[in-house]
CSV table of C-alpha atoms (C1' of nucleotides) in Angstrom, one decimal:
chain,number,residue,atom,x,y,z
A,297,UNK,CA,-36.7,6.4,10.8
A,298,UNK,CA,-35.2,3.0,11.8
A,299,UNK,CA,-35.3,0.1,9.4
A,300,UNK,CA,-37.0,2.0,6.7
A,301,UNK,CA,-37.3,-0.8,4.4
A,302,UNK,CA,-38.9,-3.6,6.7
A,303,UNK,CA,-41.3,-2.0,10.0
A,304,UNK,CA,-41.6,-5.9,10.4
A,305,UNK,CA,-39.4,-8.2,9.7
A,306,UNK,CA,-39.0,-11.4,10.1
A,307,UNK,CA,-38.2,-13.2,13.2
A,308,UNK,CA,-34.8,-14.7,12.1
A,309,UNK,CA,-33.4,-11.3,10.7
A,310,UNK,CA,-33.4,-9.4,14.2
A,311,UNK,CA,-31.5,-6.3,13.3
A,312,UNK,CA,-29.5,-6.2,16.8
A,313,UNK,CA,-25.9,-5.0,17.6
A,314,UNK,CA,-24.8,-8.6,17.4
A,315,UNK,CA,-25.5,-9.2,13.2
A,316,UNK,CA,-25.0,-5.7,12.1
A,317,UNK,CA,-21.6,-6.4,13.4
A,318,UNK,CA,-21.4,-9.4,11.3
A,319,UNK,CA,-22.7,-7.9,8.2
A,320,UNK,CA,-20.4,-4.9,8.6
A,321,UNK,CA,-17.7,-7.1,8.6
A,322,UNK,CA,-18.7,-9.2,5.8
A,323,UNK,CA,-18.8,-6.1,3.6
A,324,UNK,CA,-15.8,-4.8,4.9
A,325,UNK,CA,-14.0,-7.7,3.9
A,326,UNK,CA,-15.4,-7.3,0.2
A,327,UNK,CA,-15.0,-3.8,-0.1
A,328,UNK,CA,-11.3,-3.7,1.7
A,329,UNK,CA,-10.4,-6.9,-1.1
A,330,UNK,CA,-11.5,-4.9,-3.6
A,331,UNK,CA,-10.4,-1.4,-3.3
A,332,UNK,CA,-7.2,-1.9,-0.8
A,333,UNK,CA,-7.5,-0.7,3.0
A,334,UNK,CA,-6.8,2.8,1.9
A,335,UNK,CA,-8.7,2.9,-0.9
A,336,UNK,CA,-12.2,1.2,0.3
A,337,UNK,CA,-14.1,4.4,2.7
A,338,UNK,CA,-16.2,3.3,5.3
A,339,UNK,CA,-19.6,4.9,2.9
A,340,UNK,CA,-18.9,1.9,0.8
A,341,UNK,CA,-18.8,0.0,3.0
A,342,UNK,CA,-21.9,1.0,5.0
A,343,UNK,CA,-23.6,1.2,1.5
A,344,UNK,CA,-22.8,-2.1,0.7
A,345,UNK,CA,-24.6,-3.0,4.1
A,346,UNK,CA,-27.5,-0.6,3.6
A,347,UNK,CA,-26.6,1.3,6.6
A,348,UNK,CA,-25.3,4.7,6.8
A,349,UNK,CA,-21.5,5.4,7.3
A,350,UNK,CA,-21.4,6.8,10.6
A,351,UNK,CA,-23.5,4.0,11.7
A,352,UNK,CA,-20.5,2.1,11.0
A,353,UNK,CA,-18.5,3.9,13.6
A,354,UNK,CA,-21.4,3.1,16.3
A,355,UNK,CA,-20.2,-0.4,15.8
A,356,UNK,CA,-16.3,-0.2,15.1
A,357,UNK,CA,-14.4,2.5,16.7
A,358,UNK,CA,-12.5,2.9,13.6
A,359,UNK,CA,-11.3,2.2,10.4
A,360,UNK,CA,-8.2,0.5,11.7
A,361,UNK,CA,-10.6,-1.6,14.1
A,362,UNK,CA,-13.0,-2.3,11.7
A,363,UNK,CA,-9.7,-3.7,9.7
A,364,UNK,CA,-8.3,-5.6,12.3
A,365,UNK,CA,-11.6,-7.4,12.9
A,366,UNK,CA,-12.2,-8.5,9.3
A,367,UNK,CA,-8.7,-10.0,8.9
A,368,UNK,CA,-9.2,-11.8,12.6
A,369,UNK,CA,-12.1,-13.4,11.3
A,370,UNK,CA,-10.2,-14.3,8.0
A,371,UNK,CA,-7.6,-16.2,10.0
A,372,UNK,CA,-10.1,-17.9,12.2
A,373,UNK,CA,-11.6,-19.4,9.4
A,374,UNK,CA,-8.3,-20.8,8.3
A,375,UNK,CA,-7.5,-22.0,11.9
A,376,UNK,CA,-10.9,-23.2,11.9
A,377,UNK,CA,-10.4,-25.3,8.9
A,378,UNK,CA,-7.0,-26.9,10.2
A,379,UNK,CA,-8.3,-27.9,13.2
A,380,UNK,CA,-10.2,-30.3,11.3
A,381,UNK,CA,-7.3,-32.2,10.4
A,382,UNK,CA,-7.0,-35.4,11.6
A,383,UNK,CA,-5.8,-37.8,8.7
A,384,UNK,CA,-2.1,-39.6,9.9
A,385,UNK,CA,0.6,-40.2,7.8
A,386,UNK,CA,2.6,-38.2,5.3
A,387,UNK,CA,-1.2,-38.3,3.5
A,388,UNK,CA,-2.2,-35.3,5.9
A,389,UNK,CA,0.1,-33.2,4.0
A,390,UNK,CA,-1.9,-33.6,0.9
A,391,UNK,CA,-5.1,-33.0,2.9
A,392,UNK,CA,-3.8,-29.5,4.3
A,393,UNK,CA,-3.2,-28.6,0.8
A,394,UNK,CA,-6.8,-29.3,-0.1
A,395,UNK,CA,-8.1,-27.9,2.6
A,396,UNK,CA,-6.6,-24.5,1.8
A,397,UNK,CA,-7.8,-24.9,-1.7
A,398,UNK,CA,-11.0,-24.9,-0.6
A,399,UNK,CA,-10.7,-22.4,1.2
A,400,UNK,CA,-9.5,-20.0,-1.2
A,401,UNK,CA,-12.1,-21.3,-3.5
A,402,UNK,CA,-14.6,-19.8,-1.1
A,403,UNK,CA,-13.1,-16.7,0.5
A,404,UNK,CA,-10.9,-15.6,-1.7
A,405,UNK,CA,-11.3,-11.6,-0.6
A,406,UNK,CA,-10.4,-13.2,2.8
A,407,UNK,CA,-7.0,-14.2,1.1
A,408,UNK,CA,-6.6,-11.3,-0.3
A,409,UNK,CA,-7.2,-9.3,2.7
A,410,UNK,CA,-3.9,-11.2,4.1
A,411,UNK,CA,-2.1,-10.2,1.2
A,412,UNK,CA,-2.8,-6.6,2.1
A,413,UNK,CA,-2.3,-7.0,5.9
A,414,UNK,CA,1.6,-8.2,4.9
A,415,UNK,CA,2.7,-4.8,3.3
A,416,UNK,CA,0.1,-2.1,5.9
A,417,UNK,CA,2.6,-0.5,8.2
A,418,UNK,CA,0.1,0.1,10.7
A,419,UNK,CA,1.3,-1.2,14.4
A,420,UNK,CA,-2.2,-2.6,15.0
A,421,UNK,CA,-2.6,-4.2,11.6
A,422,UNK,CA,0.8,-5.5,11.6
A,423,UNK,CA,0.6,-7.2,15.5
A,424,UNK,CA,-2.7,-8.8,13.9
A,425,UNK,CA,-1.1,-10.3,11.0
A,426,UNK,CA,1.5,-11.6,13.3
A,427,UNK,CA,-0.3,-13.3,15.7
A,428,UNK,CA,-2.4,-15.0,12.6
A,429,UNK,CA,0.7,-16.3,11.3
A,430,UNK,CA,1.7,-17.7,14.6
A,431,UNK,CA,-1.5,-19.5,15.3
A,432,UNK,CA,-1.7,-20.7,11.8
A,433,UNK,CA,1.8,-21.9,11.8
A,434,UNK,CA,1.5,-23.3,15.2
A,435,UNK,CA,-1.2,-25.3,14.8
A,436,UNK,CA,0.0,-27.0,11.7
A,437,UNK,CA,3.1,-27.5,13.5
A,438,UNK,CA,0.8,-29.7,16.0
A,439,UNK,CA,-1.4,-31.8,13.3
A,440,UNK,CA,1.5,-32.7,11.4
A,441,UNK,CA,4.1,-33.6,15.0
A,442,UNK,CA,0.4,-35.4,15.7
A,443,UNK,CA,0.7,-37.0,12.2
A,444,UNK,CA,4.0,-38.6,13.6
A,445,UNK,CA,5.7,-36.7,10.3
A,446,UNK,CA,9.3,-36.2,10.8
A,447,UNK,CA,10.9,-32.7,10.4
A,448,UNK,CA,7.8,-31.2,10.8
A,449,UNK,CA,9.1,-27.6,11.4
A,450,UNK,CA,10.5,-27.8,7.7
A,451,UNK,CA,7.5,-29.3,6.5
A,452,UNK,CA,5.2,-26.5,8.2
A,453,UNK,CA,7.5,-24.1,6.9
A,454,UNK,CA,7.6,-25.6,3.2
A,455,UNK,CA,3.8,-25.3,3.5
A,456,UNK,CA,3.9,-22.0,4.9
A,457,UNK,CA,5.8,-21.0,1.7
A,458,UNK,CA,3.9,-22.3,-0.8
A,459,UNK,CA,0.6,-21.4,0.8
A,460,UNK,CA,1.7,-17.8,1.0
A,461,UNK,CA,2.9,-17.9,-3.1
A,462,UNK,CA,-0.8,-19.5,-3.8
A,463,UNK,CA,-1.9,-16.0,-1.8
A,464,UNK,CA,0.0,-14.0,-3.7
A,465,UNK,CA,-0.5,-15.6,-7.3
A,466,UNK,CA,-3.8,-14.7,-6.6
A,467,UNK,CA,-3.5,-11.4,-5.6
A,468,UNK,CA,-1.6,-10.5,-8.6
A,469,UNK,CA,-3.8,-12.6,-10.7
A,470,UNK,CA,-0.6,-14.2,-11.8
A,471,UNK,CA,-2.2,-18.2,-12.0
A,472,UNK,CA,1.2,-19.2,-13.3
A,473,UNK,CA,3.4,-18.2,-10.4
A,474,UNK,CA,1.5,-21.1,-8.0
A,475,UNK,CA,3.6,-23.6,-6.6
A,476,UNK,CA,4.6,-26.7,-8.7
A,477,UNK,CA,5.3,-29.9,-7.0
A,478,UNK,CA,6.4,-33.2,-8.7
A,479,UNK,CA,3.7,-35.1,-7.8
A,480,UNK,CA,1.3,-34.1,-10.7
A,481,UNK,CA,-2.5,-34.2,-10.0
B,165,UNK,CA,16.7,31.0,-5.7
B,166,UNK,CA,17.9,27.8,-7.5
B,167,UNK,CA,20.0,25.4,-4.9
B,168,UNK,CA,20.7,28.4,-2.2
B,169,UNK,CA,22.9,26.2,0.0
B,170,UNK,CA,25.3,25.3,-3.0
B,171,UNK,CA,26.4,28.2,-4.8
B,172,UNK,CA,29.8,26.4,-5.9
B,173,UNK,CA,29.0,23.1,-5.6
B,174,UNK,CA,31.8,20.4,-6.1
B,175,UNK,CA,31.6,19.3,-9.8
B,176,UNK,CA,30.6,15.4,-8.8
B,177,UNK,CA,27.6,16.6,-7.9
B,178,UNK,CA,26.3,19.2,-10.0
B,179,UNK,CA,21.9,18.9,-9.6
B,180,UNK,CA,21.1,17.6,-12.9
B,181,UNK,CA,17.6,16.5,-13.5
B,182,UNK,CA,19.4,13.0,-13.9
B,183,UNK,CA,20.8,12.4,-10.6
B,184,UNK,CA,17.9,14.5,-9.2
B,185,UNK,CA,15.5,11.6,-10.5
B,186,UNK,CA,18.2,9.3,-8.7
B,187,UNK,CA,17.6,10.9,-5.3
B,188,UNK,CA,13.7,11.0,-5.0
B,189,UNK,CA,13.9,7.4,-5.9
B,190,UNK,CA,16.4,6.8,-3.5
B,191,UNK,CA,14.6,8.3,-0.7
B,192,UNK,CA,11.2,7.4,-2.4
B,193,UNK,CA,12.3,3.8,-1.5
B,194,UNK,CA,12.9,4.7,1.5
B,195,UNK,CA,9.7,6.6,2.6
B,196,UNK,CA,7.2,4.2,1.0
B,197,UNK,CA,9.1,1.4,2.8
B,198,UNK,CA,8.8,2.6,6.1
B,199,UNK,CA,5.4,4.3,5.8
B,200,UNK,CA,3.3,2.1,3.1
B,201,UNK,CA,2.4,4.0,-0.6
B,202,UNK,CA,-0.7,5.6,1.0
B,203,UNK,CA,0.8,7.3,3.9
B,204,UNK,CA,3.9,8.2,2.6
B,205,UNK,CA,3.6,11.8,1.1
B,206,UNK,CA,5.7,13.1,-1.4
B,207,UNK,CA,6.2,15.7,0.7
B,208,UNK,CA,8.4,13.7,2.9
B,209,UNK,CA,10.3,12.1,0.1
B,210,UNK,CA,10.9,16.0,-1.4
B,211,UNK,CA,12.3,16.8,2.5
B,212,UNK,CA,14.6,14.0,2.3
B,213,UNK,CA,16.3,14.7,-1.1
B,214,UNK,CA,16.1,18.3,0.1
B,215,UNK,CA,14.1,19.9,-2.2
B,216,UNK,CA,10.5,21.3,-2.2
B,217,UNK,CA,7.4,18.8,-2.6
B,218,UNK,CA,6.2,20.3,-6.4
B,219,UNK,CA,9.9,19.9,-7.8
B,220,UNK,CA,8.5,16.3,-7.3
B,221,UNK,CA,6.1,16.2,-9.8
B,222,UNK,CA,8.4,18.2,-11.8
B,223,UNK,CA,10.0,14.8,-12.3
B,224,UNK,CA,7.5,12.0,-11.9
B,225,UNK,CA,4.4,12.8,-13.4
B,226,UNK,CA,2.1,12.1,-10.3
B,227,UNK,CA,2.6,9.5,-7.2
B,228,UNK,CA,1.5,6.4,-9.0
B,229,UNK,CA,4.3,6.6,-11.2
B,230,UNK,CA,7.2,7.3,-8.9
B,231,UNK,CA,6.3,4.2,-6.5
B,232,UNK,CA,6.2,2.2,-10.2
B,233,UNK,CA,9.5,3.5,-11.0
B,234,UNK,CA,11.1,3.3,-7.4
B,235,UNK,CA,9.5,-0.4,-7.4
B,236,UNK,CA,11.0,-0.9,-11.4
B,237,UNK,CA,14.6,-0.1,-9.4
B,238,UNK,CA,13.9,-2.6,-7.1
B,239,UNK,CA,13.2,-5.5,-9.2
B,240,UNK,CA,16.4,-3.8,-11.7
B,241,UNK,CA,18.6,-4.8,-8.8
B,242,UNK,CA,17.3,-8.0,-8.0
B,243,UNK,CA,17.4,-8.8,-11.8
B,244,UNK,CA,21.3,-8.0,-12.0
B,245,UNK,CA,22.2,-10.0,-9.0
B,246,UNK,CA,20.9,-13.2,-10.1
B,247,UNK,CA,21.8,-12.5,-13.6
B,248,UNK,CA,25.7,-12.8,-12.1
B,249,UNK,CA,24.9,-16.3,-11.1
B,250,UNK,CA,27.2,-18.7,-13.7
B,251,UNK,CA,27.8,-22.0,-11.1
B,252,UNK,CA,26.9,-25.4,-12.9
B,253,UNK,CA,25.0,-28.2,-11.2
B,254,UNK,CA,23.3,-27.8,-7.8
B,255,UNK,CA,25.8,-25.9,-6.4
B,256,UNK,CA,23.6,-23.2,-8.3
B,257,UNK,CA,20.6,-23.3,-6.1
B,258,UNK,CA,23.0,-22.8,-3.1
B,259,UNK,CA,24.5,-19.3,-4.6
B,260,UNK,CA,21.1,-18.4,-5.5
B,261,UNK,CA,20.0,-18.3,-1.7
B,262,UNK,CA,23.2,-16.8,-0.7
B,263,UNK,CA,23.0,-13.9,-3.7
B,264,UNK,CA,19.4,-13.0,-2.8
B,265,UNK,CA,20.1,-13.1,1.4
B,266,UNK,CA,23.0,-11.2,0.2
B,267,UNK,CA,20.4,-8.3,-1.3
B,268,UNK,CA,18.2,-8.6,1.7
B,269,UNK,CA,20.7,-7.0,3.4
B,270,UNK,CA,22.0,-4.5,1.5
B,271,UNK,CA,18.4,-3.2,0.3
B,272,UNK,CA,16.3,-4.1,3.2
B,273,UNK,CA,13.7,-1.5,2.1
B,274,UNK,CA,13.1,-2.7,-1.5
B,275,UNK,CA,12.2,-5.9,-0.6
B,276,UNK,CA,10.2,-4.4,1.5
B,277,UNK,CA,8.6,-2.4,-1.1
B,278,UNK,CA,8.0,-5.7,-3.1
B,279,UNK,CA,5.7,-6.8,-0.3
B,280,UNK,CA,3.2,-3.6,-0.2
B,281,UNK,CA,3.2,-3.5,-3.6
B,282,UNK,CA,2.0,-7.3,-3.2
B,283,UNK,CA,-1.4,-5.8,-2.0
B,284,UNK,CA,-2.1,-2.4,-3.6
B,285,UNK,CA,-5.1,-2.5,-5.8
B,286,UNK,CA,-3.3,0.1,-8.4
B,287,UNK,CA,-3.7,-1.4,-12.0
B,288,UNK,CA,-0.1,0.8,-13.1
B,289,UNK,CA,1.4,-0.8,-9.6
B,290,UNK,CA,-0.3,-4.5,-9.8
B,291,UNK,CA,1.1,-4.4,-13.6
B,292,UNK,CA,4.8,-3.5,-12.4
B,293,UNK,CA,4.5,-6.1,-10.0
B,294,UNK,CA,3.7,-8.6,-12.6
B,295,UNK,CA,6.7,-7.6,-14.9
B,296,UNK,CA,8.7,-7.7,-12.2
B,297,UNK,CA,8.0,-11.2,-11.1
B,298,UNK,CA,7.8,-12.6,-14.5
B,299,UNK,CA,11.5,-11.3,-15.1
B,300,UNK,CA,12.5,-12.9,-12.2
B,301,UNK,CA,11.2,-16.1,-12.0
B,302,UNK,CA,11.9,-16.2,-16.1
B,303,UNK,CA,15.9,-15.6,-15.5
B,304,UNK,CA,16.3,-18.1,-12.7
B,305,UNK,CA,14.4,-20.7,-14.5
B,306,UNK,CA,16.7,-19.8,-16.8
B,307,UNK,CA,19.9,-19.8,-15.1
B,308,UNK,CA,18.7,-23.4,-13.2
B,309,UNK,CA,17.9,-24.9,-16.6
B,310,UNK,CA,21.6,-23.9,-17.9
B,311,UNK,CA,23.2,-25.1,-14.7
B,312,UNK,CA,21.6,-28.3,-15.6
B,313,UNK,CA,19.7,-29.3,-12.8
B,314,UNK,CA,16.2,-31.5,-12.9
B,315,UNK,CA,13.0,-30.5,-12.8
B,316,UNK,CA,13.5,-26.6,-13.1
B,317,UNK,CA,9.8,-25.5,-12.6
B,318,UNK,CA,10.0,-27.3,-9.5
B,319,UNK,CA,12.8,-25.5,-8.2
B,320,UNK,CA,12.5,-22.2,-9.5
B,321,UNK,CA,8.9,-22.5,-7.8
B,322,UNK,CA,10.4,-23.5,-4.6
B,323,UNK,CA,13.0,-20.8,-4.5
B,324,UNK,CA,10.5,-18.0,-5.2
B,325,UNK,CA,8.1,-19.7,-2.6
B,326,UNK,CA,10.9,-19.6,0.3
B,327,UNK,CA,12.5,-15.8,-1.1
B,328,UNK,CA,8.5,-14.6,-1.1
B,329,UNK,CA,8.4,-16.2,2.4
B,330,UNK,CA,11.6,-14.7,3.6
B,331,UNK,CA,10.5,-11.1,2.3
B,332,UNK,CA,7.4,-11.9,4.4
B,333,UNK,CA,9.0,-12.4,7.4
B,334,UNK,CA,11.4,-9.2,6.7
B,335,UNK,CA,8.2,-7.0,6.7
B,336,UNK,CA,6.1,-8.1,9.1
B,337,UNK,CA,9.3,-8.5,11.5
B,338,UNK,CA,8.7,-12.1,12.3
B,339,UNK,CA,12.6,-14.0,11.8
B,340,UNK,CA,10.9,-17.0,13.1
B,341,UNK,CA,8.6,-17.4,9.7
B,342,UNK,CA,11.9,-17.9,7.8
B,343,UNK,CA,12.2,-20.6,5.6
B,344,UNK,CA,13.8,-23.8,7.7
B,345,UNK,CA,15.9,-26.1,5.2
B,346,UNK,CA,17.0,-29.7,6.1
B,347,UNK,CA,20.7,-28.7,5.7
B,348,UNK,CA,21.5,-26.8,8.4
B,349,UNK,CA,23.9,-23.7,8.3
C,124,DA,C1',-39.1,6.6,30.5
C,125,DA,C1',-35.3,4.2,29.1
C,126,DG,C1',-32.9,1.7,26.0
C,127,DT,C1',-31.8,0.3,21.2
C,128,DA,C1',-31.0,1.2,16.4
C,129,DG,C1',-30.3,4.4,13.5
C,130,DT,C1',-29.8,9.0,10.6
C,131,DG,C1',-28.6,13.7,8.3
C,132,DA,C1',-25.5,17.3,8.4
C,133,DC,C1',-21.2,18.7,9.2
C,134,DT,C1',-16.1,19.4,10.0
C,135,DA,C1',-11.3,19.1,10.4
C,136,DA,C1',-7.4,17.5,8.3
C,137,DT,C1',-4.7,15.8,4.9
C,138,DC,C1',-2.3,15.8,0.5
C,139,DA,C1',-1.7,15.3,-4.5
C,140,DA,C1',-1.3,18.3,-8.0
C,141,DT,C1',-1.2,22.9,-10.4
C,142,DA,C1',-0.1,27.7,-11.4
C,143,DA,C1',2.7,31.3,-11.5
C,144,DC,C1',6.8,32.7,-10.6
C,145,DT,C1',12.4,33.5,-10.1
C,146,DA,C1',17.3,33.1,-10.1
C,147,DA,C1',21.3,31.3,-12.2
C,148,DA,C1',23.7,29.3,-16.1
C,149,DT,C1',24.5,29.0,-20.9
C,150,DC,C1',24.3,30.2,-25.6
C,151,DC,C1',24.8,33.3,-29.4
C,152,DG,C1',24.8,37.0,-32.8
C,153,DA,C1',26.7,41.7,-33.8
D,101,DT,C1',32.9,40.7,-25.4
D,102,DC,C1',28.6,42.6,-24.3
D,103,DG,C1',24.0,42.0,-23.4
D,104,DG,C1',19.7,39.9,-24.6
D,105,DA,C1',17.2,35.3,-25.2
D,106,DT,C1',16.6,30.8,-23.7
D,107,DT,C1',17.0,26.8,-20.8
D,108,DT,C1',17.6,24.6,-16.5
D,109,DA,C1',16.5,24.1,-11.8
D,110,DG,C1',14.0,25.3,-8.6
D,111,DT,C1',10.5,27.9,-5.4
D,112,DT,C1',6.0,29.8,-2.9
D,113,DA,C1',1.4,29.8,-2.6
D,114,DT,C1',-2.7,27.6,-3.2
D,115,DT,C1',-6.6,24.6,-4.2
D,116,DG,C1',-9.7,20.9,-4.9
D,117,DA,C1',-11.1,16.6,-3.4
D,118,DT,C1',-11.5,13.2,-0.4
D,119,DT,C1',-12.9,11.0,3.8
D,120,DA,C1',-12.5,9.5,8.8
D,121,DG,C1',-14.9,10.7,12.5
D,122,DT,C1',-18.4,13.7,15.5
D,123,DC,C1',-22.7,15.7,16.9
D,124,DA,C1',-27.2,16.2,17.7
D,125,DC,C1',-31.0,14.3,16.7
D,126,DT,C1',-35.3,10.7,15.9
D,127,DA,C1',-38.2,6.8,16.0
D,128,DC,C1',-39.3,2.4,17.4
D,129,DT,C1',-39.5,-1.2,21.3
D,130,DT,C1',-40.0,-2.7,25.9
DNA sequence: AAGTAGTGACTAATCAATAACTAAATCCGA
DNA sequence: TCGGATTTAGTTATTGATTAGTCACTACTT
């Protein structure tokens, strides 16, 4: 009783291993931003995919896995979007900024997920988070030394800072506690 | 079969529901912060105080409301550290760092606590989170403004964007994410 | 006939929370 | 000052719900 809902569907909506993976993790991000890790069950998420939830376990071996994967693609986005950076100058500072804004414009749940990942004391979870803070921090280290900026390891870590009280603002839904900077836009 | 390893117990510490409520949020603090709110159990804080897992709720009303509380202590202390801060000009900011680092050390495990609570979807929790950071940011905005220095949005932004950061690196284990100042130690 | 994609039914464990109880201390009126 | 009532501090036993994860199966597709 595969596929009940579409006996043929169309050619650019294969249902193989590949996007069900991608789908699960999509939800997963939604429904773990949403509910918390230990909150969200693995039936909302699979509902949210309209799968059912063991299905979910054909894909991911488990929760914690299924976790881990969602907030690796979370940080890849975020690497993905520095690596774009190529502006020189002290003006690439101002373009990081916007390019996170952006980003948490349109993934905030992938924000959020971060949020979570900094307090789970799951060894897994936690050596995730890690090694997405490292590339992140890392890489910005290399756009701005490429930006010929000077102290860049206090500028990367200034960045770091605020970018993680931007993150958690919005986690608490507390607008008011995002960083302020002299330079008014 | 009340307290059967103290019949005589020294008189500084008779087991009054007072200081009773002082131990489970002692080792409350201490549970949540090394297992996370969801797999600590309140049977483990009720074996650390000594005392069964129902005299628990005999207490605290259920678990939401003794991770509130034990969090509540957390920001209490926090709040009466930098409420002991009195230096004028930007000598301020300086004591500040060193009065917070000071705490980091002392109460590793509610700054730790601070940083779940950063990510649990719990409207009770989220809302003692809030208070908590609004105290907190209002009394050092506070204490900058009467030490007379410039700008002190600005600053008190900055510090809480370099204490959140510090807290950050505490929990995830990560000493290399702390905050790097130009004026070196 | 073999692989791929998927399901329904179930289980095993965990834990917050409650109910029903007891033992000691303290109070208090005759 | 004796002994019953009440309060305080705690216990044992249990349960009700939740949910990750497994198992055995089916139906298309190639």
């Amino acid at each position: 009783m595969a596929r009940p809902s579409s006996p043929n569907r169309g050619k650019g909506e294969e249902a193989t291993a590949v996007n069900r993976r991608e789908q699960i993790l999509e939800a997963a991000v939604a429904v773990f931003a949403e509910h918390g890790y230990y909150r969200a069950t693995t039936a909302q998420v699979a509902e949210q995919v309209g799968i059912s939830q063991p299905y979910v376990f054909k894909i991911f071996k488990n929760k914690e896995e299924l976790f881990v994967a969602a907030l690796g693609r979370a940080f890849d986005r975020i690497v993905r979007a520095f690596e774009g950076l190529e502006t020189a100058g002290d003006q690439v500072l101002r373009e990081a900024i916007q390019v996170y804004e952006q980003l948490m414009e349109t993934h905030p749940n992938e924000i959020i997920l971060q949020v979570q990942a900094l307090g789970i004391r799951d060894e897994a979870i936690r050596g995730a988070m890690q090694d997405g803070m490292r590339k992140v921090t890392g890489l910005v280290e290399g756009k701005f030394t490429a930006a010929g900026l000077d102290h860049p390891e206090v500028l990367v870590s200034t960045f770091m800072a605020n970018g993680m009280l931007c993150n958690i603002a919005m986690s608490l839904e507390m607008p008011e506690l995002k960083p302020k900077h002299l330079e008014q836009e």
